[in-house]
Amino acid sequence: MRAITVSEVRLYPLHIPFVEPFVTSFGEEPFKAGVLVELHTTEGVTGWGEASVEINPGYGSETVATGMHILRHFLVPLVIGKRIDHPTQMPALLHPVRGSAHAKAGLEAAVWDAFAKANDMRLVDVFTQTLGDQHASRERATVGVSIGIMDSLEQQLAIVRKRVAQGYARIKLKIRPGWDVQVAAAVREAFPDILLMLDANSAYSLADTDHLKALDAFNLLMIEQPLSHDDIHDHGILQAALKTPICLDESVKSAGDLKLALKIGALKILNLKPARVSGYTESLAIYKLCAEHHVPLWIGGMLECGIGRAGNVAIASLPAVTLPCDISATDRYFTEDITEPPFVLNPDSTITVPTGPGIGVEVIEDRVKASAERWAALNPYPVG
Ligand code: OSB
Ligand code: MG
């Protein structure tokens, strides 16, 4: 494999309007934010990565400002001038910086893309080469859709109807106290046969155990992250009381967290997001653990633009990803993405892995610049 040497890294704050607002138990995402990483190498290849930092320190604690700060002043200097023989060296290179998983994942993704392009390979084929031939891409990922909290049950049912008609393989509803049992009951009654799951984004505690038990009546595929983002222990206690399988999202930030959660029975299913676990190298380690231990696995999303989405589709196409993923078609999020072509939903509820080298989608530079300007014009805080 051909090594790459990093010569320059440019950062852009991201701002893309959503087609519909996205509300979770910790608030509303008014537009898609993030930091884009453009990485140049001395060999003349350009790689792109997306750091899924958010406007507020809600889901993942990192913001656009912390992402820009940590990348510019701490992470990027660790790779400038470095020769990288393989992208799996990235966690060791970035080791001096603790935390900042989303920022690290953005930079690591740009390195994977550049490395794949330097070797004229698709990103997914570099993943397979790293994992072993038995993990060849299925060329498409089976996908569902994540639906935000709505103002009324009627609106919620209407959007579920629309997404089911579009052909999504699984419906995920965001819940929070006051918007949970009655919503699950209404959607299950209207759609008796769909694959249905809920995502609480840490909105409950063990004191809600009896209330959450009521959800066992609705034949749910799983409930995602009911308890605190940093509490694996209590999920073990809750899982023992619930029939509905618990899926962890926020609580699993590394392969080590997953080993602990498996050992104490804190989950039956894993949502793997490359952004949450610091990047693709740790993601592949977690993927391998799930394959070895037969843990049902799916790939989650952070409402990514096409850059992050392409990487998510690539991982989601690997054979040990056994459940529908939170990767929807581009038109579910944006009227115009910053990459082309858009991701579309196939009639069999799948999204196809792009065929070009690296992430396989074209980054439209004018749109990247326009997006950074929109952030600068509208941003809620300066990013320096
Ligand atoms: O908890 O899975 C989550 C989006 C942003 C932050 C956290 C989550 C989500 C989603 C959206 O559920 C999934 C998607 O990208 O479609
Ligand atoms: Mg989640």
PDB file of N, CA and C and ligand atoms in Angstrom, residues 22 24 26 29 32 54 59-60 144-147 172 174 199-201 224-225 249-250 271 273 298 300-304 309 312 325-328 332-333, ligand 1:
ATOM      1  N   PHE A  22     -35.404  18.891  13.449  1.00  0.00           N
ATOM      2  CA  PHE A  22     -35.135  17.602  14.099  1.00  0.00           C
ATOM      3  C   PHE A  22     -35.080  17.846  15.604  1.00  0.00           C
ATOM      4  N   THR A  24     -35.072  16.292  19.504  1.00  0.00           N
ATOM      5  CA  THR A  24     -34.802  15.120  20.336  1.00  0.00           C
ATOM      6  C   THR A  24     -35.092  15.490  21.786  1.00  0.00           C
ATOM      7  N   PHE A  26     -33.181  16.278  23.979  1.00  0.00           N
ATOM      8  CA  PHE A  26     -32.395  17.406  24.489  1.00  0.00           C
ATOM      9  C   PHE A  26     -32.468  18.665  23.637  1.00  0.00           C
ATOM     10  N   GLU A  29     -32.389  20.645  16.589  1.00  0.00           N
ATOM     11  CA  GLU A  29     -31.271  20.976  15.700  1.00  0.00           C
ATOM     12  C   GLU A  29     -31.836  21.891  14.621  1.00  0.00           C
ATOM     13  N   LYS A  32     -28.091  21.789  10.009  1.00  0.00           N
ATOM     14  CA  LYS A  32     -26.963  20.855  10.126  1.00  0.00           C
ATOM     15  C   LYS A  32     -25.683  21.644  10.330  1.00  0.00           C
ATOM     16  N   GLU A  54     -21.700  19.605  17.066  1.00  0.00           N
ATOM     17  CA  GLU A  54     -23.023  20.210  16.930  1.00  0.00           C
ATOM     18  C   GLU A  54     -23.038  21.662  17.394  1.00  0.00           C
ATOM     19  N   TYR A  59     -25.766  16.115  22.583  1.00  0.00           N
ATOM     20  CA  TYR A  59     -25.512  14.685  22.370  1.00  0.00           C
ATOM     21  C   TYR A  59     -24.073  14.288  22.708  1.00  0.00           C
ATOM     22  N   GLY A  60     -23.127  14.988  22.110  1.00  0.00           N
ATOM     23  CA  GLY A  60     -21.752  14.510  22.199  1.00  0.00           C
ATOM     24  C   GLY A  60     -20.795  15.437  22.923  1.00  0.00           C
ATOM     25  N   GLY A 144     -33.059   2.489   7.757  1.00  0.00           N
ATOM     26  CA  GLY A 144     -34.308   2.977   8.334  1.00  0.00           C
ATOM     27  C   GLY A 144     -34.260   4.489   8.414  1.00  0.00           C
ATOM     28  N   VAL A 145     -35.181   5.050   9.191  1.00  0.00           N
ATOM     29  CA  VAL A 145     -35.211   6.499   9.301  1.00  0.00           C
ATOM     30  C   VAL A 145     -35.492   6.881  10.750  1.00  0.00           C
ATOM     31  N   SER A 146     -34.835   7.956  11.190  1.00  0.00           N
ATOM     32  CA  SER A 146     -34.989   8.466  12.554  1.00  0.00           C
ATOM     33  C   SER A 146     -35.882   9.701  12.496  1.00  0.00           C
ATOM     34  N   ILE A 147     -36.978   9.668  13.256  1.00  0.00           N
ATOM     35  CA  ILE A 147     -37.976  10.745  13.178  1.00  0.00           C
ATOM     36  C   ILE A 147     -37.984  11.529  14.484  1.00  0.00           C
ATOM     37  N   LYS A 172     -37.663   4.739  13.483  1.00  0.00           N
ATOM     38  CA  LYS A 172     -37.194   5.069  14.844  1.00  0.00           C
ATOM     39  C   LYS A 172     -37.841   6.371  15.276  1.00  0.00           C
ATOM     40  N   LYS A 174     -38.093   9.361  18.189  1.00  0.00           N
ATOM     41  CA  LYS A 174     -37.449   9.976  19.349  1.00  0.00           C
ATOM     42  C   LYS A 174     -38.500  10.132  20.439  1.00  0.00           C
ATOM     43  N   ASP A 199     -35.872   5.956  20.558  1.00  0.00           N
ATOM     44  CA  ASP A 199     -34.575   6.466  21.002  1.00  0.00           C
ATOM     45  C   ASP A 199     -34.818   7.571  22.026  1.00  0.00           C
ATOM     46  N   ALA A 200     -34.365   7.329  23.276  1.00  0.00           N
ATOM     47  CA  ALA A 200     -34.642   8.272  24.369  1.00  0.00           C
ATOM     48  C   ALA A 200     -33.521   9.292  24.577  1.00  0.00           C
ATOM     49  N   ASN A 201     -32.375   9.085  23.958  1.00  0.00           N
ATOM     50  CA  ASN A 201     -31.238   9.996  24.161  1.00  0.00           C
ATOM     51  C   ASN A 201     -31.045  10.356  25.640  1.00  0.00           C
ATOM     52  N   GLU A 224     -33.408   2.592  22.421  1.00  0.00           N
ATOM     53  CA  GLU A 224     -32.034   3.087  22.350  1.00  0.00           C
ATOM     54  C   GLU A 224     -31.770   4.073  23.491  1.00  0.00           C
ATOM     55  N   GLN A 225     -30.660   3.856  24.183  1.00  0.00           N
ATOM     56  CA  GLN A 225     -30.115   4.758  25.206  1.00  0.00           C
ATOM     57  C   GLN A 225     -31.178   5.385  26.106  1.00  0.00           C
ATOM     58  N   ASP A 249     -26.220   3.710  22.615  1.00  0.00           N
ATOM     59  CA  ASP A 249     -25.653   4.676  21.667  1.00  0.00           C
ATOM     60  C   ASP A 249     -24.611   5.478  22.462  1.00  0.00           C
ATOM     61  N   GLU A 250     -25.044   6.583  23.094  1.00  0.00           N
ATOM     62  CA  GLU A 250     -24.138   7.498  23.800  1.00  0.00           C
ATOM     63  C   GLU A 250     -23.133   6.805  24.731  1.00  0.00           C
ATOM     64  N   ASN A 271     -25.682   0.410  18.591  1.00  0.00           N
ATOM     65  CA  ASN A 271     -25.669   1.455  17.565  1.00  0.00           C
ATOM     66  C   ASN A 271     -24.226   1.948  17.507  1.00  0.00           C
ATOM     67  N   LYS A 273     -21.634   4.504  15.904  1.00  0.00           N
ATOM     68  CA  LYS A 273     -21.433   5.726  15.114  1.00  0.00           C
ATOM     69  C   LYS A 273     -19.938   6.007  15.086  1.00  0.00           C
ATOM     70  N   TRP A 298     -25.911  -2.142  14.202  1.00  0.00           N
ATOM     71  CA  TRP A 298     -26.309  -1.246  13.115  1.00  0.00           C
ATOM     72  C   TRP A 298     -25.508   0.037  13.224  1.00  0.00           C
ATOM     73  N   GLY A 300     -25.361   4.020  13.275  1.00  0.00           N
ATOM     74  CA  GLY A 300     -26.179   5.194  13.571  1.00  0.00           C
ATOM     75  C   GLY A 300     -25.737   6.378  12.739  1.00  0.00           C
ATOM     76  N   GLY A 301     -26.414   7.499  12.925  1.00  0.00           N
ATOM     77  CA  GLY A 301     -26.069   8.690  12.152  1.00  0.00           C
ATOM     78  C   GLY A 301     -26.091   9.928  13.014  1.00  0.00           C
ATOM     79  N   MET A 302     -25.471  10.981  12.510  1.00  0.00           N
ATOM     80  CA  MET A 302     -25.473  12.294  13.158  1.00  0.00           C
ATOM     81  C   MET A 302     -25.992  13.320  12.155  1.00  0.00           C
ATOM     82  N   LEU A 303     -26.961  12.904  11.334  1.00  0.00           N
ATOM     83  CA  LEU A 303     -27.541  13.804  10.324  1.00  0.00           C
ATOM     84  C   LEU A 303     -26.440  14.338   9.406  1.00  0.00           C
ATOM     85  N   GLU A 304     -25.454  13.499   9.104  1.00  0.00           N
ATOM     86  CA  GLU A 304     -24.270  13.935   8.372  1.00  0.00           C
ATOM     87  C   GLU A 304     -24.587  14.471   6.970  1.00  0.00           C
ATOM     88  N   ARG A 309     -21.831  10.784   5.508  1.00  0.00           N
ATOM     89  CA  ARG A 309     -22.817   9.769   5.108  1.00  0.00           C
ATOM     90  C   ARG A 309     -22.165   8.687   4.246  1.00  0.00           C
ATOM     91  N   ASN A 312     -20.409   6.330   6.459  1.00  0.00           N
ATOM     92  CA  ASN A 312     -21.372   5.519   7.206  1.00  0.00           C
ATOM     93  C   ASN A 312     -21.970   4.428   6.315  1.00  0.00           C
ATOM     94  N   CYS A 325     -29.969   0.558   9.378  1.00  0.00           N
ATOM     95  CA  CYS A 325     -29.130   1.650   9.890  1.00  0.00           C
ATOM     96  C   CYS A 325     -29.846   2.994   9.831  1.00  0.00           C
ATOM     97  N   ASP A 326     -29.375   3.944  10.675  1.00  0.00           N
ATOM     98  CA  ASP A 326     -29.903   5.324  10.658  1.00  0.00           C
ATOM     99  C   ASP A 326     -29.222   6.129   9.561  1.00  0.00           C
ATOM    100  N   ILE A 327     -29.353   5.664   8.338  1.00  0.00           N
ATOM    101  CA  ILE A 327     -28.730   6.361   7.207  1.00  0.00           C
ATOM    102  C   ILE A 327     -29.833   6.529   6.184  1.00  0.00           C
ATOM    103  N   SER A 328     -30.379   7.717   6.081  1.00  0.00           N
ATOM    104  CA  SER A 328     -31.488   7.905   5.156  1.00  0.00           C
ATOM    105  C   SER A 328     -30.996   8.585   3.884  1.00  0.00           C
ATOM    106  N   ARG A 332     -34.088  13.302   2.742  1.00  0.00           N
ATOM    107  CA  ARG A 332     -34.737  13.291   4.049  1.00  0.00           C
ATOM    108  C   ARG A 332     -34.168  14.410   4.936  1.00  0.00           C
ATOM    109  N   TYR A 333     -32.957  14.866   4.578  1.00  0.00           N
ATOM    110  CA  TYR A 333     -32.272  15.876   5.387  1.00  0.00           C
ATOM    111  C   TYR A 333     -32.197  17.248   4.699  1.00  0.00           C
TER     112      TYR A 333
HETATM  113  O1  OSB B   1     -29.267   9.696  19.000  1.00  0.00           O
HETATM  114  O2  OSB B   1     -29.087   8.642  17.198  1.00  0.00           O
HETATM  115  C1  OSB B   1     -29.111   9.715  17.786  1.00  0.00           C
HETATM  116  C2  OSB B   1     -28.943  12.620  15.309  1.00  0.00           C
HETATM  117  C3  OSB B   1     -28.113  13.488  15.980  1.00  0.00           C
HETATM  118  C4  OSB B   1     -27.649  13.144  17.231  1.00  0.00           C
HETATM  119  C5  OSB B   1     -28.016  11.936  17.809  1.00  0.00           C
HETATM  120  C6  OSB B   1     -28.845  11.043  17.120  1.00  0.00           C
HETATM  121  C7  OSB B   1     -29.327  11.410  15.858  1.00  0.00           C
HETATM  122  C8  OSB B   1     -30.261  10.593  15.076  1.00  0.00           C
HETATM  123  C9  OSB B   1     -30.313  10.853  13.595  1.00  0.00           C
HETATM  124  O3  OSB B   1     -31.039   9.803  15.562  1.00  0.00           O
HETATM  125  C10 OSB B   1     -29.921   9.715  12.742  1.00  0.00           C
HETATM  126  C11 OSB B   1     -29.656  10.162  11.318  1.00  0.00           C
HETATM  127  O4  OSB B   1     -28.528  10.633  11.021  1.00  0.00           O
HETATM  128  O5  OSB B   1     -30.559  10.064  10.499  1.00  0.00           O
END
